[in-house]
PDB file of C-alpha atoms in Angstrom:
ATOM      1  CA  UNK A   1      -0.074  -0.018  -0.065  1.00 79.00           C
ATOM      2  CA  UNK A   2       2.829   2.447   1.018  1.00 83.00           C
ATOM      3  CA  UNK A   3       4.454   1.872  -2.418  1.00 88.00           C
ATOM      4  CA  UNK A   4       1.174   2.955  -4.222  1.00 88.00           C
ATOM      5  CA  UNK A   5       0.947   6.017  -2.178  1.00 89.00           C
ATOM      6  CA  UNK A   6       4.581   6.939  -2.790  1.00 90.00           C
ATOM      7  CA  UNK A   7       4.133   6.410  -6.540  1.00 89.00           C
ATOM      8  CA  UNK A   8       1.259   8.943  -6.488  1.00 90.00           C
ATOM      9  CA  UNK A   9       3.507  11.297  -4.564  1.00 90.00           C
ATOM     10  CA  UNK A  10       6.296  10.873  -7.095  1.00 91.00           C
ATOM     11  CA  UNK A  11       3.758  11.450 -10.014  1.00 90.00           C
ATOM     12  CA  UNK A  12       2.564  14.580  -8.464  1.00 91.00           C
ATOM     13  CA  UNK A  13       6.040  15.689  -7.458  1.00 93.00           C
ATOM     14  CA  UNK A  14       4.985  16.128  -3.889  1.00 91.00           C
ATOM     15  CA  UNK A  15       6.769  15.842  -0.483  1.00 92.00           C
ATOM     16  CA  UNK A  16       5.043  13.745   2.276  1.00 91.00           C
ATOM     17  CA  UNK A  17       3.931  17.065   4.049  1.00 91.00           C
ATOM     18  CA  UNK A  18       2.471  18.497   0.739  1.00 92.00           C
ATOM     19  CA  UNK A  19       0.687  15.242   0.067  1.00 91.00           C
ATOM     20  CA  UNK A  20      -0.778  14.942   3.608  1.00 92.00           C
ATOM     21  CA  UNK A  21      -2.032  18.561   3.370  1.00 93.00           C
ATOM     22  CA  UNK A  22      -3.532  17.996   0.003  1.00 92.00           C
ATOM     23  CA  UNK A  23      -5.568  14.931   0.943  1.00 93.00           C
ATOM     24  CA  UNK A  24      -6.438  16.523   4.377  1.00 93.00           C
ATOM     25  CA  UNK A  25      -4.664  14.314   6.872  1.00 92.00           C
ATOM     26  CA  UNK A  26      -2.019  14.955   9.280  1.00 92.00           C
ATOM     27  CA  UNK A  27       1.601  14.486   8.330  1.00 91.00           C
ATOM     28  CA  UNK A  28       2.127  12.208  11.296  1.00 93.00           C
ATOM     29  CA  UNK A  29      -0.749   9.866  10.072  1.00 91.00           C
ATOM     30  CA  UNK A  30       0.932   9.769   6.604  1.00 91.00           C
ATOM     31  CA  UNK A  31       4.237   9.208   8.258  1.00 92.00           C
ATOM     32  CA  UNK A  32       2.906   6.063  10.052  1.00 92.00           C
ATOM     33  CA  UNK A  33       1.381   4.772   6.741  1.00 91.00           C
ATOM     34  CA  UNK A  34       4.616   5.390   4.854  1.00 91.00           C
ATOM     35  CA  UNK A  35       6.885   3.581   7.466  1.00 91.00           C
ATOM     36  CA  UNK A  36       4.583   0.634   7.466  1.00 89.00           C
ATOM     37  CA  UNK A  37       3.500   1.153  11.011  1.00 90.00           C
ATOM     38  CA  UNK A  38      -0.172   1.649  10.012  1.00 89.00           C
ATOM     39  CA  UNK A  39      -2.245   0.797   7.134  1.00 90.00           C
ATOM     40  CA  UNK A  40      -4.414   3.468   5.629  1.00 90.00           C
ATOM     41  CA  UNK A  41      -7.892   3.591   6.710  1.00 90.00           C
ATOM     42  CA  UNK A  42     -10.782   3.558   4.148  1.00 89.00           C
ATOM     43  CA  UNK A  43     -11.384   7.286   4.981  1.00 91.00           C
ATOM     44  CA  UNK A  44      -7.836   7.972   3.958  1.00 91.00           C
ATOM     45  CA  UNK A  45      -8.125   5.891   0.765  1.00 90.00           C
ATOM     46  CA  UNK A  46     -11.254   7.726  -0.109  1.00 90.00           C
ATOM     47  CA  UNK A  47      -9.504  11.237   0.426  1.00 92.00           C
ATOM     48  CA  UNK A  48      -6.706  10.035  -1.821  1.00 91.00           C
ATOM     49  CA  UNK A  49      -9.249   8.758  -4.531  1.00 89.00           C
ATOM     50  CA  UNK A  50     -11.265  12.037  -4.197  1.00 91.00           C
ATOM     51  CA  UNK A  51      -8.250  14.280  -4.446  1.00 92.00           C
ATOM     52  CA  UNK A  52      -6.681  12.353  -7.253  1.00 89.00           C
ATOM     53  CA  UNK A  53      -9.673  11.211  -9.428  1.00 86.00           C
ATOM     54  CA  UNK A  54      -7.690   9.770 -12.281  1.00 88.00           C
ATOM     55  CA  UNK A  55      -6.398   6.969  -9.923  1.00 88.00           C
ATOM     56  CA  UNK A  56      -8.089   3.525 -10.446  1.00 87.00           C
ATOM     57  CA  UNK A  57      -9.808   2.182  -7.310  1.00 85.00           C
ATOM     58  CA  UNK A  58      -8.597  -1.356  -8.244  1.00 87.00           C
ATOM     59  CA  UNK A  59      -5.109  -0.257  -8.413  1.00 88.00           C
ATOM     60  CA  UNK A  60      -5.333   1.895  -5.235  1.00 87.00           C
ATOM     61  CA  UNK A  61      -7.011  -0.731  -3.097  1.00 86.00           C
ATOM     62  CA  UNK A  62      -5.310  -3.989  -4.549  1.00 87.00           C
ATOM     63  CA  UNK A  63      -2.479  -2.841  -6.713  1.00 86.00           C
ATOM     64  CA  UNK A  64      -4.105  -4.514  -9.648  1.00 86.00           C
ATOM     65  CA  UNK A  65      -4.261  -3.107 -13.208  1.00 85.00           C
ATOM     66  CA  UNK A  66      -3.220   0.328 -14.133  1.00 87.00           C
ATOM     67  CA  UNK A  67      -2.802   3.224 -11.959  1.00 86.00           C
ATOM     68  CA  UNK A  68      -4.711   5.709 -14.126  1.00 85.00           C
ATOM     69  CA  UNK A  69      -8.112   5.149 -15.961  1.00 75.00           C
ATOM     70  CA  UNK A  70      -7.886   5.296 -19.699  1.00 70.00           C
ATOM     71  CA  UNK A  71      -8.655   8.546 -21.162  1.00 58.00           C
ATOM     72  CA  UNK A  72     -11.391   7.112 -23.335  1.00 49.00           C
ATOM     73  CA  UNK A  73     -13.409   6.610 -20.093  1.00 53.00           C
ATOM     74  CA  UNK A  74     -15.855   9.455 -19.966  1.00 39.00           C
ATOM     75  CA  UNK A  75     -15.829  11.645 -16.648  1.00 48.00           C
ATOM     76  CA  UNK A  76     -19.501  10.860 -15.985  1.00 44.00           C
ATOM     77  CA  UNK A  77     -19.002   7.140 -16.219  1.00 45.00           C
ATOM     78  CA  UNK A  78     -15.938   7.461 -14.050  1.00 48.00           C
ATOM     79  CA  UNK A  79     -17.921   9.118 -11.491  1.00 50.00           C
ATOM     80  CA  UNK A  80     -20.635   6.595 -11.608  1.00 48.00           C
ATOM     81  CA  UNK A  81     -18.314   3.698 -11.359  1.00 48.00           C
ATOM     82  CA  UNK A  82     -16.201   5.156  -8.613  1.00 46.00           C
ATOM     83  CA  UNK A  83     -18.092   7.650  -6.680  1.00 47.00           C
ATOM     84  CA  UNK A  84     -21.536   6.209  -6.944  1.00 45.00           C
ATOM     85  CA  UNK A  85     -21.686   4.633  -3.447  1.00 45.00           C
ATOM     86  CA  UNK A  86     -25.007   6.142  -2.913  1.00 43.00           C
ATOM     87  CA  UNK A  87     -27.866   5.291  -5.090  1.00 40.00           C
ATOM     88  CA  UNK A  88     -29.390   8.608  -5.015  1.00 43.00           C
ATOM     89  CA  UNK A  89     -26.179  10.254  -6.394  1.00 42.00           C
ATOM     90  CA  UNK A  90     -25.656   7.637  -8.997  1.00 43.00           C
ATOM     91  CA  UNK A  91     -26.861   8.933 -12.309  1.00 45.00           C
ATOM     92  CA  UNK A  92     -27.490   5.298 -13.799  1.00 45.00           C
ATOM     93  CA  UNK A  93     -29.938   4.585 -11.154  1.00 46.00           C
ATOM     94  CA  UNK A  94     -31.499   8.174 -10.913  1.00 46.00           C
ATOM     95  CA  UNK A  95     -35.196   8.228 -11.660  1.00 49.00           C
ATOM     96  CA  UNK A  96     -35.624  12.079 -12.466  1.00 49.00           C
ATOM     97  CA  UNK A  97     -38.870  12.019 -10.555  1.00 49.00           C
ATOM     98  CA  UNK A  98     -40.556   9.531 -13.043  1.00 48.00           C
ATOM     99  CA  UNK A  99     -40.772   6.617 -10.654  1.00 48.00           C
ATOM    100  CA  UNK A 100     -44.289   5.312  -9.463  1.00 50.00           C
ATOM    101  CA  UNK A 101     -44.862   7.238  -6.224  1.00 49.00           C
ATOM    102  CA  UNK A 102     -47.080   4.543  -4.629  1.00 51.00           C
ATOM    103  CA  UNK A 103     -43.877   2.395  -4.392  1.00 51.00           C
ATOM    104  CA  UNK A 104     -41.864   4.990  -2.545  1.00 49.00           C
ATOM    105  CA  UNK A 105     -41.481   4.322   1.274  1.00 50.00           C
ATOM    106  CA  UNK A 106     -41.708   7.978   2.346  1.00 49.00           C
ATOM    107  CA  UNK A 107     -44.860   8.706   0.414  1.00 46.00           C
ATOM    108  CA  UNK A 108     -46.923   5.834   1.695  1.00 46.00           C
ATOM    109  CA  UNK A 109     -50.420   5.786   2.935  1.00 49.00           C
ATOM    110  CA  UNK A 110     -51.571   5.003   6.511  1.00 50.00           C
ATOM    111  CA  UNK A 111     -49.058   3.642   9.022  1.00 49.00           C
ATOM    112  CA  UNK A 112     -50.036  -0.082   9.306  1.00 50.00           C
ATOM    113  CA  UNK A 113     -47.903  -0.627  12.450  1.00 52.00           C
ATOM    114  CA  UNK A 114     -49.686   1.672  15.019  1.00 52.00           C
ATOM    115  CA  UNK A 115     -53.375   1.269  13.864  1.00 52.00           C
ATOM    116  CA  UNK A 116     -55.606   2.559  16.856  1.00 55.00           C
ATOM    117  CA  UNK A 117     -57.626  -0.670  16.917  1.00 62.00           C
ATOM    118  CA  UNK A 118     -54.422  -2.652  17.646  1.00 63.00           C
ATOM    119  CA  UNK A 119     -53.527  -0.533  20.673  1.00 69.00           C
ATOM    120  CA  UNK A 120     -52.514  -2.253  23.951  1.00 73.00           C
ATOM    121  CA  UNK A 121     -53.173  -1.107  27.405  1.00 78.00           C
ATOM    122  CA  UNK A 122     -50.378  -1.775  29.651  1.00 79.00           C
ATOM    123  CA  UNK A 123     -50.583  -1.717  33.467  1.00 80.00           C
ATOM    124  CA  UNK A 124     -47.673  -1.052  35.370  1.00 82.00           C
ATOM    125  CA  UNK A 125     -47.602  -2.089  39.123  1.00 83.00           C
ATOM    126  CA  UNK A 126     -45.025  -0.314  41.216  1.00 80.00           C
ATOM    127  CA  UNK A 127     -43.735  -2.235  44.278  1.00 84.00           C
ATOM    128  CA  UNK A 128     -42.092  -0.233  47.009  1.00 84.00           C
ATOM    129  CA  UNK A 129     -39.016  -1.946  48.340  1.00 83.00           C
ATOM    130  CA  UNK A 130     -37.810  -1.428  51.899  1.00 85.00           C
ATOM    131  CA  UNK A 131     -35.369   1.092  52.396  1.00 85.00           C
ATOM    132  CA  UNK A 132     -31.608   0.227  52.651  1.00 84.00           C
ATOM    133  CA  UNK A 133     -29.715   0.619  55.778  1.00 86.00           C
ATOM    134  CA  UNK A 134     -25.927   0.961  56.193  1.00 86.00           C
ATOM    135  CA  UNK A 135     -24.511  -1.888  58.342  1.00 88.00           C
ATOM    136  CA  UNK A 136     -20.861  -1.391  57.960  1.00 90.00           C
ATOM    137  CA  UNK A 137     -18.321   1.238  56.573  1.00 89.00           C
ATOM    138  CA  UNK A 138     -14.692   0.095  55.829  1.00 91.00           C
ATOM    139  CA  UNK A 139     -11.926   2.698  55.197  1.00 91.00           C
ATOM    140  CA  UNK A 140      -8.649   1.369  53.693  1.00 90.00           C
ATOM    141  CA  UNK A 141      -5.417   3.067  54.195  1.00 92.00           C
ATOM    142  CA  UNK A 142      -2.279   3.078  51.886  1.00 93.00           C
ATOM    143  CA  UNK A 143      -0.314   1.125  54.583  1.00 93.00           C
ATOM    144  CA  UNK A 144      -2.454  -1.909  54.317  1.00 90.00           C
ATOM    145  CA  UNK A 145      -4.519  -1.337  57.275  1.00 93.00           C
ATOM    146  CA  UNK A 146      -8.261  -0.601  57.546  1.00 91.00           C
ATOM    147  CA  UNK A 147     -10.899   0.461  59.983  1.00 92.00           C
ATOM    148  CA  UNK A 148     -14.464  -0.699  60.257  1.00 91.00           C
ATOM    149  CA  UNK A 149     -17.289   1.468  61.488  1.00 89.00           C
ATOM    150  CA  UNK A 150     -20.665   0.373  62.501  1.00 88.00           C
ATOM    151  CA  UNK A 151     -23.526   2.776  62.857  1.00 84.00           C
ATOM    152  CA  UNK A 152     -25.394   3.214  66.048  1.00 82.00           C
ATOM    153  CA  UNK A 153     -28.473   1.305  66.304  1.00 68.00           C
TER     154      UNK A 153
END
């Protein structure tokens, strides 16, 4: 992993400090990654990918394939394939408001879970417990001794 990050830094002609600042992490975090002490988190990987959008996810995560996407891949398709983690932001699955509204969860009819005829009456019985009384107090000292106190009855 650190080799791939170093390759990006070389391609961009950046020092470790410049790279860390550019992707938005602390220089110490990047230093730990480059030294092999820590592996980069998913958050760090996503920051790298977002900052350098020409980098292939497959290459960045697994070291497989080419570092850069082919220039023939359109920007919109690149965004769909790489950044479309959420369906509502993914243009391939966008509905443009044409979907059948009766199938949408947030536009449903009546709430079937809490119908008034299905209500349940629950009775709670409170039982008062007898009050607690202190029977003994022990104080421990740093020299290993202790004293015991009993309340007057």
